[in-house]
PDB file of C-alpha atoms in Angstrom:
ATOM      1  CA  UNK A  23      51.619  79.414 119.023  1.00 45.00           C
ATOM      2  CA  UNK A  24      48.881  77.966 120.900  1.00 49.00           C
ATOM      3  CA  UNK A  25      47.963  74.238 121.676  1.00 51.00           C
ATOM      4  CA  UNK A  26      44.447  74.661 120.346  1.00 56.00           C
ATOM      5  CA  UNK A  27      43.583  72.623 117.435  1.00 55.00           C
ATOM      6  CA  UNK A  28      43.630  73.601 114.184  1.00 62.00           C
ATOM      7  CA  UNK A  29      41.408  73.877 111.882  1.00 73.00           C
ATOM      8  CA  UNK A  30      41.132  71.610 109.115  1.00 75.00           C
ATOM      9  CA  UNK A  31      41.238  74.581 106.001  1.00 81.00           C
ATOM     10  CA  UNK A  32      43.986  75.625 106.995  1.00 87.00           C
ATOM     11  CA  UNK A  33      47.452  74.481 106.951  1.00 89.00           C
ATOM     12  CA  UNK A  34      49.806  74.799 109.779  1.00 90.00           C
ATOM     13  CA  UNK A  35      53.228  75.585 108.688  1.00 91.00           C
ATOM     14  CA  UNK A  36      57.077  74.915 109.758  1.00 91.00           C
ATOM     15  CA  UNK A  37      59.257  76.870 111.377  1.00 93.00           C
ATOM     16  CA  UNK A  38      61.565  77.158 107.936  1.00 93.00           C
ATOM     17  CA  UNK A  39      58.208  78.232 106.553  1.00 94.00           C
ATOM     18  CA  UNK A  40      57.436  80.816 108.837  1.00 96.00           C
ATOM     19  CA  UNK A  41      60.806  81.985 108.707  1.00 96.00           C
ATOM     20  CA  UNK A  42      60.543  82.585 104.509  1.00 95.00           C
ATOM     21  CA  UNK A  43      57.059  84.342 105.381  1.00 97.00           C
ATOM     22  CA  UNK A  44      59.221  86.784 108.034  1.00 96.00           C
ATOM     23  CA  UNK A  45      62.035  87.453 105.954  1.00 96.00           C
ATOM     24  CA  UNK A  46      59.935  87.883 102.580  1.00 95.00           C
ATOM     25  CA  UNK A  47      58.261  90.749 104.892  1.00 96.00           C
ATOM     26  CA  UNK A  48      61.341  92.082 105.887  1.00 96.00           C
ATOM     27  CA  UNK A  49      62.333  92.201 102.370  1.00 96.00           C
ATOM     28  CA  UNK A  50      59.240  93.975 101.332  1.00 95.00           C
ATOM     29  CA  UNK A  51      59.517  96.296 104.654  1.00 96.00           C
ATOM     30  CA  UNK A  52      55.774  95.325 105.067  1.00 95.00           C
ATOM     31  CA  UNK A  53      53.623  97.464 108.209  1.00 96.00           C
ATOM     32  CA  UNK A  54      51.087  97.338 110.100  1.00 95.00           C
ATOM     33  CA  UNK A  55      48.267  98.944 109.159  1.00 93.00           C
ATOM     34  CA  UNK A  56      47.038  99.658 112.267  1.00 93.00           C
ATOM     35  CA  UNK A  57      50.247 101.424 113.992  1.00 95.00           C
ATOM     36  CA  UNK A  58      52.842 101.029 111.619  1.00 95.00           C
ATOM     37  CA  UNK A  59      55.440  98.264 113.374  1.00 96.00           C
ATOM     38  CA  UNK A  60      57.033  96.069 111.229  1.00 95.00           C
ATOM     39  CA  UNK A  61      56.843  93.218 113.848  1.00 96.00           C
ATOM     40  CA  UNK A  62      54.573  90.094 112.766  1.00 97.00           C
ATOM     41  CA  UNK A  63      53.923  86.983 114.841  1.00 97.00           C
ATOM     42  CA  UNK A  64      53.749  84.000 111.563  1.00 97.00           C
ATOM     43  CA  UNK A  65      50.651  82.058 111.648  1.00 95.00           C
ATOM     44  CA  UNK A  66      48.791  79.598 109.334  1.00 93.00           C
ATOM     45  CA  UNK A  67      48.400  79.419 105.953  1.00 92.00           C
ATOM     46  CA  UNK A  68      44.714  79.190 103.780  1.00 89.00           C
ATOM     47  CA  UNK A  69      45.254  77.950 100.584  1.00 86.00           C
ATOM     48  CA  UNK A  70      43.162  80.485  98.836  1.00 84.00           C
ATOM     49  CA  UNK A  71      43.258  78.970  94.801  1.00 73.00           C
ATOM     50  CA  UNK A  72      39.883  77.409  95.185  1.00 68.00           C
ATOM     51  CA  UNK A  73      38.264  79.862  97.184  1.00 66.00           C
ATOM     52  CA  UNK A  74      38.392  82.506  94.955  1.00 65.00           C
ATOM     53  CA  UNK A  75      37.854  82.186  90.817  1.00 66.00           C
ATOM     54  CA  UNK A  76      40.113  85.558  91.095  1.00 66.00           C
ATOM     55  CA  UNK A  77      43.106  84.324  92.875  1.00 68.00           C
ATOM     56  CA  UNK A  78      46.002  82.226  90.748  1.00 68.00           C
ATOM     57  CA  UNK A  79      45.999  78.139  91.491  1.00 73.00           C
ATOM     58  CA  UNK A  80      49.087  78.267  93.666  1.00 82.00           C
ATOM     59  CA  UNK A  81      48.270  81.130  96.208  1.00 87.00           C
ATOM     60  CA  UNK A  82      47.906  81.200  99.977  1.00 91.00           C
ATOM     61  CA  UNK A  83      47.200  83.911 102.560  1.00 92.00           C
ATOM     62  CA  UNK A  84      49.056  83.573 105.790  1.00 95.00           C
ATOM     63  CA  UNK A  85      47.750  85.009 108.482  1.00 95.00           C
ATOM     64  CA  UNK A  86      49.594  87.811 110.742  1.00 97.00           C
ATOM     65  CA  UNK A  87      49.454  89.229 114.186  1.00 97.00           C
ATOM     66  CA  UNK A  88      50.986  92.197 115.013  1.00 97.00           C
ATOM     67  CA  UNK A  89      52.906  91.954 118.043  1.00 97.00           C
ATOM     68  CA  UNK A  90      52.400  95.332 119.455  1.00 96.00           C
ATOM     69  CA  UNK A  91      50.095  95.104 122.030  1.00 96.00           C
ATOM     70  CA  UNK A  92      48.486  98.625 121.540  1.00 96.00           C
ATOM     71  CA  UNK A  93      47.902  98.172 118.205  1.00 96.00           C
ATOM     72  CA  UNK A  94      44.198  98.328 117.296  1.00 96.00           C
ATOM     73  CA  UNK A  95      43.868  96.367 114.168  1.00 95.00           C
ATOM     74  CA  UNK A  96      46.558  93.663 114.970  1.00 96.00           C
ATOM     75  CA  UNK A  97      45.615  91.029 112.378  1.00 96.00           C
ATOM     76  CA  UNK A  98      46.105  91.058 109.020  1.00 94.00           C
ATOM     77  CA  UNK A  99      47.294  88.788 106.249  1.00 93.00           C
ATOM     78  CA  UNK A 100      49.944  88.456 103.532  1.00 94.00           C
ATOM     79  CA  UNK A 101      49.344  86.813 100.016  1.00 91.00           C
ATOM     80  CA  UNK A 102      51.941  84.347  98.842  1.00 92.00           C
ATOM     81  CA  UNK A 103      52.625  81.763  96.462  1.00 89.00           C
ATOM     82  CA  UNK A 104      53.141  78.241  96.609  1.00 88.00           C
ATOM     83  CA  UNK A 105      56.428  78.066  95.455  1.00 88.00           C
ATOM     84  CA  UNK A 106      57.570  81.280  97.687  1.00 90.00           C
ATOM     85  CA  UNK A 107      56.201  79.327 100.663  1.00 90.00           C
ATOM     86  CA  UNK A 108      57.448  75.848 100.456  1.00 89.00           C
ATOM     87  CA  UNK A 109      60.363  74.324  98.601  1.00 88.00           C
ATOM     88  CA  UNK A 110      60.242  71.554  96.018  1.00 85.00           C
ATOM     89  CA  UNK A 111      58.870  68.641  97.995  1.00 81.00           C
ATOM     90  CA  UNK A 112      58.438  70.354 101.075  1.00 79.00           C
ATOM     91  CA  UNK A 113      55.353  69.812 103.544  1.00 69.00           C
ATOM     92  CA  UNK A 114      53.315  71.584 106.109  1.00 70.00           C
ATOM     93  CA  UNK A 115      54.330  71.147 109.963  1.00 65.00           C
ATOM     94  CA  UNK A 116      50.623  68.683 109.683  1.00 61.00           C
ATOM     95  CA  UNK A 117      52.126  66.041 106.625  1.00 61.00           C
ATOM     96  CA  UNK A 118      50.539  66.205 102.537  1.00 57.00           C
ATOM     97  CA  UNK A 119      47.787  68.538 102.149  1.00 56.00           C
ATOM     98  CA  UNK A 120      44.010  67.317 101.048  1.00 46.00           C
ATOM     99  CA  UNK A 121      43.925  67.056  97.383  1.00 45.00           C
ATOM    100  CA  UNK A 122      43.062  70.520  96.244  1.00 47.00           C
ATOM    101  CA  UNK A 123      40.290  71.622  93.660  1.00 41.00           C
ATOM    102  CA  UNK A 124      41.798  70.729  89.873  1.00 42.00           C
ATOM    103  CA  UNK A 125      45.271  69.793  91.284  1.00 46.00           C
ATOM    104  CA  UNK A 126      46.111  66.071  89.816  1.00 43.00           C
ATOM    105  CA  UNK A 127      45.951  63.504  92.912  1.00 41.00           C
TER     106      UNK A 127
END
């Protein structure tokens, strides 16, 4: 990944997290829309449960770049939920997360 900072909405996650995002789209034999590889570069995660009145409490989108270099829609994204993406008492790569909207402190 690159050195560039991050921005503050999102949360920057570990390699054991990145790893559950790539082998939860293995499992799911998830493509690219674009030109149909099943290769994925893991980036951040946007916690998405305050966002969006539609989306459940605990959900995230984690972004995805497709690592063929032809393709011509290479980023996309990949809905997950909280406990799918970290373990009990598991943090980001960045430490504890801002308190959310309605989560207790």
């Amino acid at each position: 990944m690159a050195s560039e900072p991050t921005r503050p909405e999102l949360t920057v996650l570990t390699g054991k997290q990145r790893d559950r995002v790539a082998k939860r789209l293995r499992r799911h034999r998830t493509r690219c829309a674009g030109c149909g590889s099943a290769e994925f570069d893991v980036g951040d995660a946007l916690y998405l449960g305050f966002l969006f009145r539609s989306e459940q409490q605990d959900m995230y989108l984690v972004g995805l770049t497709c690592t063929d270099p032809a393709c011509p829609a290479p980023r996309i994204g990949v809905r997950m939920q909280e406990t799918d993406l970290f373990e009990p008492g598991e943090e980001p790569a960045g430490g504890r997360e801002p308190g959310r909207a309605g989560a207790p402190p």
